[in-house]
Coordinates of C-alpha atoms and ligand atoms in Angstrom, one line a residue:
M1 CA 259.9 115.6 199.8
A2 CA 259.8 116.8 203.4
I3 CA 261.5 115.3 206.4
V4 CA 259.6 115.8 209.7
G5 CA 260.3 114.7 213.2
F6 CA 261.0 116.0 216.6
P7 CA 264.4 117.3 217.6
N8 CA 267.1 114.6 218.2
V9 CA 265.3 111.9 216.3
G10 CA 268.1 112.1 213.7
K11 CA 266.8 114.4 210.9
S12 CA 270.1 116.1 210.2
T13 CA 272.0 112.8 210.4
L14 CA 269.6 111.3 207.8
V15 CA 269.9 114.3 205.5
N16 CA 273.6 114.0 205.6
R17 CA 273.4 110.3 205.0
L18 CA 271.1 110.6 202.1
T19 CA 273.0 113.4 200.4
Q20 CA 276.4 111.8 201.0
S21 CA 275.3 108.5 199.5
R22 CA 277.5 107.8 196.4
A23 CA 274.7 108.2 193.9
A24 CA 273.3 111.4 195.3
V25 CA 274.4 114.6 193.8
V26 CA 273.6 117.5 196.1
H27 CA 272.9 121.1 195.3
E28 CA 272.1 123.3 198.3
T29 CA 269.8 126.1 197.6
A30 CA 268.9 129.0 199.8
G31 CA 265.9 128.0 201.9
V32 CA 262.7 130.0 201.5
T33 CA 262.6 130.6 205.2
R34 CA 265.5 131.0 207.5
D35 CA 265.4 127.6 209.2
R36 CA 264.7 125.4 206.3
K37 CA 267.2 123.8 204.1
E38 CA 266.5 122.6 200.6
L39 CA 268.6 120.0 198.8
L40 CA 268.4 118.6 195.4
C41 CA 269.1 114.9 195.4
D42 CA 269.6 112.5 192.6
W43 CA 269.2 108.8 193.0
N44 CA 269.6 106.5 190.0
G45 CA 268.7 109.3 187.7
V46 CA 265.6 110.5 189.6
T47 CA 265.9 114.0 191.0
F48 CA 264.0 115.0 194.0
R49 CA 264.0 118.1 196.3
L50 CA 264.4 117.4 199.9
V51 CA 263.1 119.9 202.4
D52 CA 264.8 119.6 205.8
T53 CA 262.8 121.2 208.6
G54 CA 265.5 120.4 211.1
G55 CA 266.6 123.9 212.1
V56 CA 264.3 124.4 215.0
D57 CA 264.5 127.5 217.2
E58 CA 266.5 126.7 220.3
E59 CA 264.1 128.5 222.6
D60 CA 261.1 126.7 221.2
Q61 CA 262.3 123.2 221.6
G62 CA 259.7 121.8 224.0
P63 CA 258.1 118.6 222.8
Y64 CA 254.9 120.4 222.0
G65 CA 256.6 123.4 220.4
R66 CA 254.1 125.2 218.2
H67 CA 257.0 126.1 216.0
I68 CA 257.7 122.5 215.1
A69 CA 254.1 121.8 214.2
D70 CA 254.0 124.9 212.1
Q71 CA 257.2 124.1 210.3
A72 CA 256.0 120.5 209.7
R73 CA 252.6 121.8 208.4
A74 CA 254.2 124.1 206.0
A75 CA 256.6 121.5 204.7
I76 CA 253.8 118.9 204.4
A77 CA 251.6 121.3 202.5
E78 CA 254.2 121.6 199.7
A79 CA 255.5 118.0 199.8
D80 CA 254.6 115.2 197.5
L81 CA 256.0 112.7 200.0
V82 CA 256.8 113.0 203.7
L83 CA 259.4 111.2 205.6
F84 CA 258.3 110.9 209.2
L85 CA 261.4 110.2 211.3
L86 CA 261.1 108.6 214.8
D87 CA 263.6 107.5 217.4
T88 CA 263.1 103.8 218.1
R89 CA 265.1 104.1 221.3
A90 CA 262.8 106.7 222.7
G91 CA 259.6 105.0 221.5
I92 CA 256.4 106.9 220.7
T93 CA 256.3 110.3 222.5
P94 CA 253.2 112.4 222.8
G95 CA 254.7 114.8 220.3
D96 CA 255.0 112.0 217.8
E97 CA 251.3 111.3 218.2
D98 CA 250.6 114.9 217.4
L99 CA 252.7 114.9 214.3
A100 CA 251.0 111.6 213.3
T101 CA 247.6 113.3 213.6
I102 CA 248.7 116.2 211.4
L103 CA 250.1 113.8 208.9
R104 CA 247.0 111.6 208.8
A105 CA 244.8 114.7 208.3
A106 CA 247.1 115.9 205.4
G107 CA 246.5 112.8 203.4
K108 CA 249.9 113.0 201.8
P109 CA 251.9 109.8 201.2
V110 CA 254.1 109.2 204.3
I111 CA 257.0 106.9 204.9
V112 CA 257.4 106.1 208.6
L113 CA 261.1 105.7 209.5
A114 CA 262.1 103.9 212.6
N115 CA 265.5 105.5 213.2
K116 CA 268.5 104.5 215.4
I117 CA 268.1 100.8 214.7
D118 CA 271.9 100.4 214.4
D119 CA 271.7 96.6 214.6
P120 CA 269.8 95.0 211.7
R121 CA 268.8 92.2 214.0
R122 CA 266.7 94.7 215.9
D123 CA 264.6 95.6 212.8
V124 CA 261.5 94.2 214.5
D125 CA 261.6 97.1 216.9
A126 CA 260.3 99.3 214.1
L127 CA 256.9 97.5 214.3
E128 CA 256.0 99.6 217.3
F129 CA 255.3 102.6 215.1
H130 CA 252.6 100.7 213.2
R131 CA 250.4 102.1 215.9
L132 CA 250.6 105.5 214.4
G133 CA 248.4 104.3 211.5
L134 CA 250.7 105.6 208.8
G135 CA 251.8 102.3 207.2
D136 CA 254.7 100.0 207.6
P137 CA 257.6 101.5 209.4
V138 CA 261.0 101.2 207.7
P139 CA 263.9 100.3 210.0
L140 CA 266.8 102.6 209.6
S141 CA 270.1 103.7 211.1
A142 CA 270.7 107.2 209.8
L143 CA 274.0 107.2 211.6
H144 CA 275.4 103.9 210.2
G145 CA 273.5 103.8 207.0
H146 CA 271.6 100.5 207.6
G147 CA 268.5 100.7 205.5
T148 CA 269.2 104.0 203.7
G149 CA 269.7 102.5 200.3
D150 CA 266.4 100.6 200.4
L151 CA 264.9 103.9 201.7
L152 CA 266.1 105.8 198.6
D153 CA 264.6 103.1 196.4
E154 CA 261.3 103.3 198.3
I155 CA 261.3 107.1 198.0
V156 CA 261.9 107.0 194.2
A157 CA 259.2 104.3 193.9
R158 CA 256.7 106.4 195.9
L159 CA 257.3 109.8 194.2
P160 CA 254.2 110.7 192.2
G161 CA 254.0 112.2 188.8
R162 CA 256.9 110.3 187.2
D163 CA 256.3 109.2 183.6
E164 CA 255.7 105.5 183.5
P165 CA 258.1 104.0 181.0
V166 CA 256.5 102.3 178.0
V167 CA 257.7 98.8 178.0
D168 CA 256.4 97.0 175.0
E169 CA 257.6 94.3 172.6
S170 CA 260.1 96.7 171.1
A171 CA 262.0 97.1 174.4
V172 CA 265.5 95.5 174.5
R173 CA 265.7 93.1 177.4
V174 CA 269.2 92.9 178.8
A175 CA 270.8 90.6 181.5
I176 CA 274.1 91.5 183.1
L177 CA 275.9 88.2 183.7
G178 CA 279.3 87.2 185.0
R179 CA 281.1 85.4 187.8
P180 CA 281.4 87.2 191.2
N181 CA 283.4 90.4 191.3
V182 CA 283.7 90.9 187.6
G183 CA 282.0 94.3 188.1
K184 CA 278.3 93.7 187.4
S185 CA 277.0 96.0 190.1
S186 CA 279.5 98.7 189.2
L187 CA 278.6 98.5 185.6
L188 CA 274.9 98.7 186.4
N189 CA 275.4 101.7 188.6
A190 CA 277.6 103.4 186.0
L191 CA 274.9 102.9 183.4
L192 CA 272.2 104.4 185.7
G193 CA 274.4 107.4 186.3
E194 CA 274.9 108.1 182.6
Q195 CA 273.8 111.6 181.7
R196 CA 271.9 110.7 178.7
V197 CA 269.6 108.0 180.1
I198 CA 266.3 108.1 181.9
V199 CA 265.8 105.5 184.5
S200 CA 262.8 104.0 186.3
D201 CA 261.9 100.7 188.0
V202 CA 259.2 98.3 187.1
P203 CA 258.2 95.0 188.8
G204 CA 259.8 92.0 187.1
T205 CA 257.7 89.1 186.0
T206 CA 258.8 86.8 188.8
R207 CA 258.2 87.4 192.4
D208 CA 260.7 89.7 194.2
T209 CA 262.3 90.9 191.0
I210 CA 262.7 94.4 189.9
D211 CA 263.7 95.4 186.4
T212 CA 265.2 98.7 185.6
V213 CA 264.0 100.5 182.6
L214 CA 266.5 102.8 180.9
T215 CA 265.6 105.0 178.0
R216 CA 268.1 106.5 175.6
D217 CA 267.4 108.4 172.4
G218 CA 264.0 106.7 172.0
T219 CA 265.3 103.2 172.7
T220 CA 264.0 101.4 175.8
F221 CA 266.3 98.9 177.5
V222 CA 264.9 96.7 180.3
L223 CA 267.7 95.6 182.6
V224 CA 266.4 92.4 183.9
D225 CA 266.4 91.6 187.7
T226 CA 268.5 94.5 188.9
A227 CA 267.2 94.6 192.5
G228 CA 269.9 92.3 193.7
L229 CA 272.7 94.0 191.8
R230 CA 271.7 97.4 193.1
R231 CA 271.3 96.3 196.6
K232 CA 274.5 94.2 196.7
R233 CA 276.6 97.3 196.2
R234 CA 275.3 98.6 199.5
Q235 CA 275.7 95.4 201.5
R236 CA 278.4 95.6 204.0
Q237 CA 279.6 92.0 203.7
G238 CA 279.2 91.6 199.9
I239 CA 277.5 88.2 199.6
E240 CA 277.1 87.0 196.1
Y241 CA 273.4 87.7 195.8
Y242 CA 273.3 87.1 192.1
S243 CA 273.4 83.3 192.3
E244 CA 273.7 81.0 189.3
L245 CA 270.0 80.2 189.4
R246 CA 269.0 83.8 189.5
A247 CA 271.3 84.6 186.6
L248 CA 269.9 81.8 184.6
E249 CA 266.4 83.1 185.2
A250 CA 267.5 86.6 184.1
A251 CA 269.1 85.2 181.0
E252 CA 265.9 83.4 180.1
R253 CA 264.0 86.6 180.2
A254 CA 266.5 88.6 178.2
D255 CA 267.2 89.2 174.5
V256 CA 270.8 90.3 175.0
A257 CA 273.2 89.1 177.7
L258 CA 276.2 91.2 178.7
V259 CA 278.8 88.6 179.7
L260 CA 281.3 90.4 181.8
V261 CA 285.0 89.4 181.8
D262 CA 287.3 91.0 184.2
A263 CA 290.0 92.6 182.1
S264 CA 292.3 93.1 185.1
E265 CA 292.4 89.3 185.3
G266 CA 291.8 88.1 181.8
V267 CA 289.5 85.4 180.4
V268 CA 289.0 82.4 182.7
E269 CA 287.1 79.2 182.1
Q270 CA 284.2 80.3 184.2
D271 CA 283.6 83.2 181.9
L272 CA 283.3 80.9 179.0
A273 CA 280.8 78.8 181.0
V274 CA 278.7 82.0 181.6
A275 CA 278.7 82.8 177.9
D276 CA 277.5 79.2 177.3
V277 CA 274.6 79.7 179.7
A278 CA 273.6 82.9 177.9
R279 CA 273.7 81.1 174.5
K280 CA 271.7 78.2 175.8
A281 CA 269.1 80.5 177.3
G282 CA 268.7 82.0 173.8
C283 CA 270.4 85.3 174.5
S284 CA 272.4 87.2 171.9
T285 CA 275.8 87.8 173.6
L286 CA 278.0 90.8 174.0
V287 CA 281.2 90.1 175.8
V288 CA 282.1 93.1 178.0
L289 CA 285.7 93.4 179.1
S290 CA 285.1 95.2 182.4
K291 CA 287.6 97.3 184.5
W292 CA 289.4 98.3 181.3
D293 CA 291.1 101.1 183.2
A294 CA 293.0 98.3 185.0
S295 CA 293.3 96.0 182.1
A296 CA 296.1 93.4 181.9
I297 CA 295.1 92.0 178.4
D298 CA 295.4 92.8 174.8
L299 CA 292.1 93.6 173.1
Q300 CA 292.8 92.0 169.7
E301 CA 294.3 88.9 171.3
T302 CA 291.3 88.5 173.6
R303 CA 288.8 88.9 170.7
G304 CA 290.7 86.2 168.9
L305 CA 290.6 83.9 171.9
L306 CA 286.8 84.4 172.5
N307 CA 286.1 84.0 168.8
R308 CA 287.8 80.6 168.9
R309 CA 286.3 79.4 172.1
L310 CA 282.7 80.7 171.9
R311 CA 280.3 79.2 169.5
Q312 CA 278.1 82.3 169.1
R313 CA 281.2 84.4 168.1
P314 CA 280.2 87.3 170.2
P315 CA 281.3 90.9 169.6
V316 CA 283.6 92.2 172.3
V317 CA 283.7 95.7 173.9
A318 CA 285.9 97.2 176.6
V319 CA 284.4 99.3 179.3
S320 CA 285.3 100.9 182.6
A321 CA 282.6 101.5 185.2
L322 CA 285.1 103.6 187.0
T323 CA 285.8 106.1 184.3
G324 CA 282.7 105.6 182.2
R325 CA 284.7 104.7 179.2
G326 CA 283.0 102.6 176.5
L327 CA 279.5 102.6 178.1
R328 CA 277.9 104.5 175.3
R329 CA 279.5 102.3 172.7
M330 CA 278.4 99.2 174.7
L331 CA 274.7 100.4 174.5
D332 CA 275.2 101.0 170.8
H333 CA 276.4 97.4 170.5
V334 CA 273.4 96.2 172.4
E335 CA 271.0 97.9 170.0
T336 CA 272.8 96.5 167.0
L337 CA 272.8 93.0 168.5
F338 CA 269.1 93.3 169.3
A339 CA 268.3 94.2 165.7
K340 CA 270.1 91.0 164.7
H341 CA 268.4 89.1 167.4
V342 CA 265.0 89.9 165.9
T343 CA 266.1 89.7 162.3
R344 CA 264.2 88.0 159.5
I345 CA 266.4 86.8 156.8
P346 CA 264.6 86.9 153.4
T347 CA 264.1 83.4 152.1
P348 CA 265.7 84.1 148.7
A349 CA 268.8 85.4 150.4
L350 CA 268.9 82.4 152.7
N351 CA 268.6 80.0 149.8
R352 CA 271.3 81.8 147.8
A353 CA 273.5 81.3 150.8
I354 CA 272.6 77.6 151.1
G355 CA 273.5 77.2 147.4
E356 CA 276.9 78.8 147.9
L357 CA 277.6 76.6 151.0
K358 CA 276.7 73.5 149.0
E359 CA 279.3 74.6 146.4
A360 CA 281.9 75.5 148.9
R361 CA 281.9 72.3 150.9
P362 CA 280.1 69.2 150.0
G363 CA 278.3 67.4 152.8
P364 CA 279.8 64.5 154.7
S365 CA 279.3 61.1 153.2
G366 CA 278.0 58.0 154.9
E367 CA 278.2 54.3 154.1
R368 CA 278.0 53.3 150.4
G369 CA 279.3 56.8 149.5
R370 CA 275.9 58.5 150.0
R371 CA 276.4 62.3 150.6
L372 CA 274.5 64.7 152.7
K373 CA 273.0 67.4 150.5
L374 CA 271.8 70.8 151.6
L375 CA 268.6 71.6 149.7
Y376 CA 266.9 74.7 150.8
A377 CA 266.1 76.7 153.9
T378 CA 263.6 78.9 155.7
Q379 CA 263.5 80.9 158.9
T380 CA 260.9 79.4 161.3
A381 CA 261.3 81.7 164.3
T382 CA 262.8 85.0 165.4
R383 CA 264.0 86.5 168.6
P384 CA 266.3 84.6 168.4
P385 CA 266.4 83.4 164.9
R386 CA 265.7 79.7 164.2
L387 CA 266.3 78.2 160.8
R388 CA 265.1 75.0 159.2
V389 CA 267.5 73.6 156.6
F390 CA 266.1 70.8 154.5
V391 CA 268.5 68.1 153.5
N392 CA 268.3 64.8 151.6
D393 CA 269.0 62.7 154.7
P394 CA 269.6 64.2 158.2
R395 CA 271.2 60.9 159.4
L396 CA 274.3 61.8 157.4
M397 CA 274.7 65.1 159.2
T398 CA 277.9 65.4 161.4
R399 CA 278.5 67.7 164.2
D400 CA 281.4 69.2 162.4
Y401 CA 279.4 70.0 159.2
G402 CA 276.5 71.3 161.2
Y403 CA 278.7 73.8 163.1
W404 CA 280.3 74.8 159.8
V405 CA 276.9 75.5 158.3
E406 CA 275.9 77.5 161.4
N407 CA 279.1 79.5 161.3
E408 CA 278.9 80.2 157.6
L409 CA 275.4 81.4 157.9
R410 CA 276.2 83.5 160.9
A411 CA 279.1 85.1 159.1
R412 CA 277.1 85.8 155.9
F413 CA 274.2 87.4 157.7
E414 CA 276.4 89.1 160.2
L415 CA 274.8 87.4 163.1
Q416 CA 277.9 87.4 165.3
G417 CA 276.8 87.0 168.9
V418 CA 273.4 85.7 168.0
P419 CA 272.4 82.1 169.0
V420 CA 271.4 80.9 165.6
S421 CA 269.7 77.5 165.9
I422 CA 269.3 75.3 162.9
D423 CA 267.0 72.3 162.5
F424 CA 268.2 70.0 159.8
Q425 CA 265.2 68.2 158.4
R426 CA 264.5 65.7 155.7
S427 CA 262.9 67.2 152.6
S428 CA 259.6 65.5 152.0
Ligands
GDP501 P1 267.7 116.1 214.6 O1 267.6 117.0 215.7 O2 266.4 115.4 214.3 O3 268.3 116.7 213.4 O4 268.7 115.0 215.0 P2 270.3 114.8 214.8 O5 270.5 114.3 213.4 O6 271.0 116.0 215.2 O7 270.6 113.5 215.7 C1 270.4 113.6 217.1 C2 271.3 112.6 217.8 O8 270.9 111.3 217.5 C3 272.8 112.8 217.4 O9 273.6 112.6 218.5 C4 273.0 111.7 216.4 O10 274.3 111.2 216.3 C5 272.0 110.6 216.9 N1 271.6 109.7 215.9 C6 271.0 110.0 214.7 N2 270.7 108.9 214.0 C7 271.1 107.9 214.7 C8 271.1 106.4 214.5 O11 270.7 105.9 213.5 N3 271.6 105.7 215.5 C9 272.2 106.2 216.7 N4 272.7 105.4 217.6 N5 272.2 107.5 216.9 C10 271.7 108.4 215.9
GDP502 P1 280.0 92.1 190.9 O1 280.3 91.1 192.0 O2 280.2 91.4 189.6 O3 278.8 92.8 191.0 O4 281.2 93.1 191.0 P2 281.3 94.6 191.7 O5 280.6 95.6 190.8 O6 280.9 94.5 193.1 O7 282.9 94.9 191.5 C1 283.8 94.0 192.1 C2 285.1 94.8 192.4 O8 285.7 95.3 191.2 C3 284.8 96.0 193.2 O9 285.9 96.1 194.1 C4 284.8 97.2 192.3 O10 285.3 98.4 192.9 C5 285.8 96.8 191.2 N1 285.5 97.4 189.9 C6 284.3 97.3 189.3 N2 284.3 98.0 188.2 C7 285.5 98.5 188.0 C8 286.2 99.3 187.0 O11 285.6 99.7 186.0 N3 287.5 99.6 187.2 C9 288.2 99.1 188.3 N4 289.5 99.4 188.4 N5 287.6 98.4 189.3 C10 286.3 98.1 189.2

């Protein structure tokens, strides 16, 4: 990727900004020519080489300097993508027009950057550069950072030659849920920064959503609706972008929900409500105790509490986005949970279990001493599993007995965390 632009538009400032961003790992390599700097940047797992043509000869700094044009041409020739930086305060200069002509002729993908828009309310000022005929200008403040995160996302999206991830039915769709400040964005970013994962973005199914695809050891995870979580981290006045409605939509598209609980604060009622949302949306649930490095709670005790309070009996893992601890194990758990989410219980095994349940606890009795009898069962759907249990008379069913059957089956088939739904139906 090449950065081109006239002196003083802010190229060095932008390079510093891009390479200082938290997710960017920078390796400086010796430039091929004296006044060219090459940097390796890494953004969310995608590596790109940045060629900075900033070091222009002092004596050759006229606006029409041949040197600048030559440098730019050389950089453009090698680049897959060109960042064309302009100074919004100065407006379009004749030199900019020349560079634009070179760029249009080169036919390379270009991102036009309207720099020095320090006040986001002035973003419209960028529109002036439309006139250069190189696409929508991106408003930016290289100095203050406004717009740079979005720019990095745009760069990564526009870089050619990246392998498109294969997202098919076998991909595990994961939603990251939790009340504000539990550490959702931090967890996402820590996951994306893991050494052993490959990351790319794909459009989500609903408008304005972006999903992040993460591949590890041949397993594809689709992190549902990550745009907001990734952007939020860069917002200066952290508004809670991930609203309840948005979270619900994410849960509805997911197989597995990571329900975050802030371990530095302990379990609160709202966490249980989030887990309920996940279960009702049909997600298999993994409770993730976040900020484990700052934990104030006991793991076993918390497991016990969650097991009592949450109907789906979710597995619990402890992680720290800060230290990276537990992340790998968390993904292992997600894989295991997904396998259960899509499980098909063989009918004979299911009916053996029903027989045992019948023995272990007779059904509730109604008026005139008539008792509910479990007869036989079959699985009617998967992802998540849905069972149909035939009984002599469903009107005799009680909530208590229904839950007991659910829990027993969940335990027997090791479906902890999975939202097993059971329809009790009269046998015809
Ligand atoms: P280069 O010659 O293109 O590398 O430009 P520099 O990065 O050296 O920047 C030239 C001047 O513009 C410096 O004084 C920077 O501080 C200033 N500058 C760069 N970006 C911005 C910006 O976004 N806003 C403002 N207000 N000034 C900027
Ligand atoms: P979100 O609102 O759920 O997305 O939460 P954030 O990811 O923005 O995190 C909220 C706060 O918790 C921030 O101040 C983070 O720095 C902090 N935080 C997040 N993860 C960790 C962690 O693993 N350890 C510690 N000590 N703090 C964390």
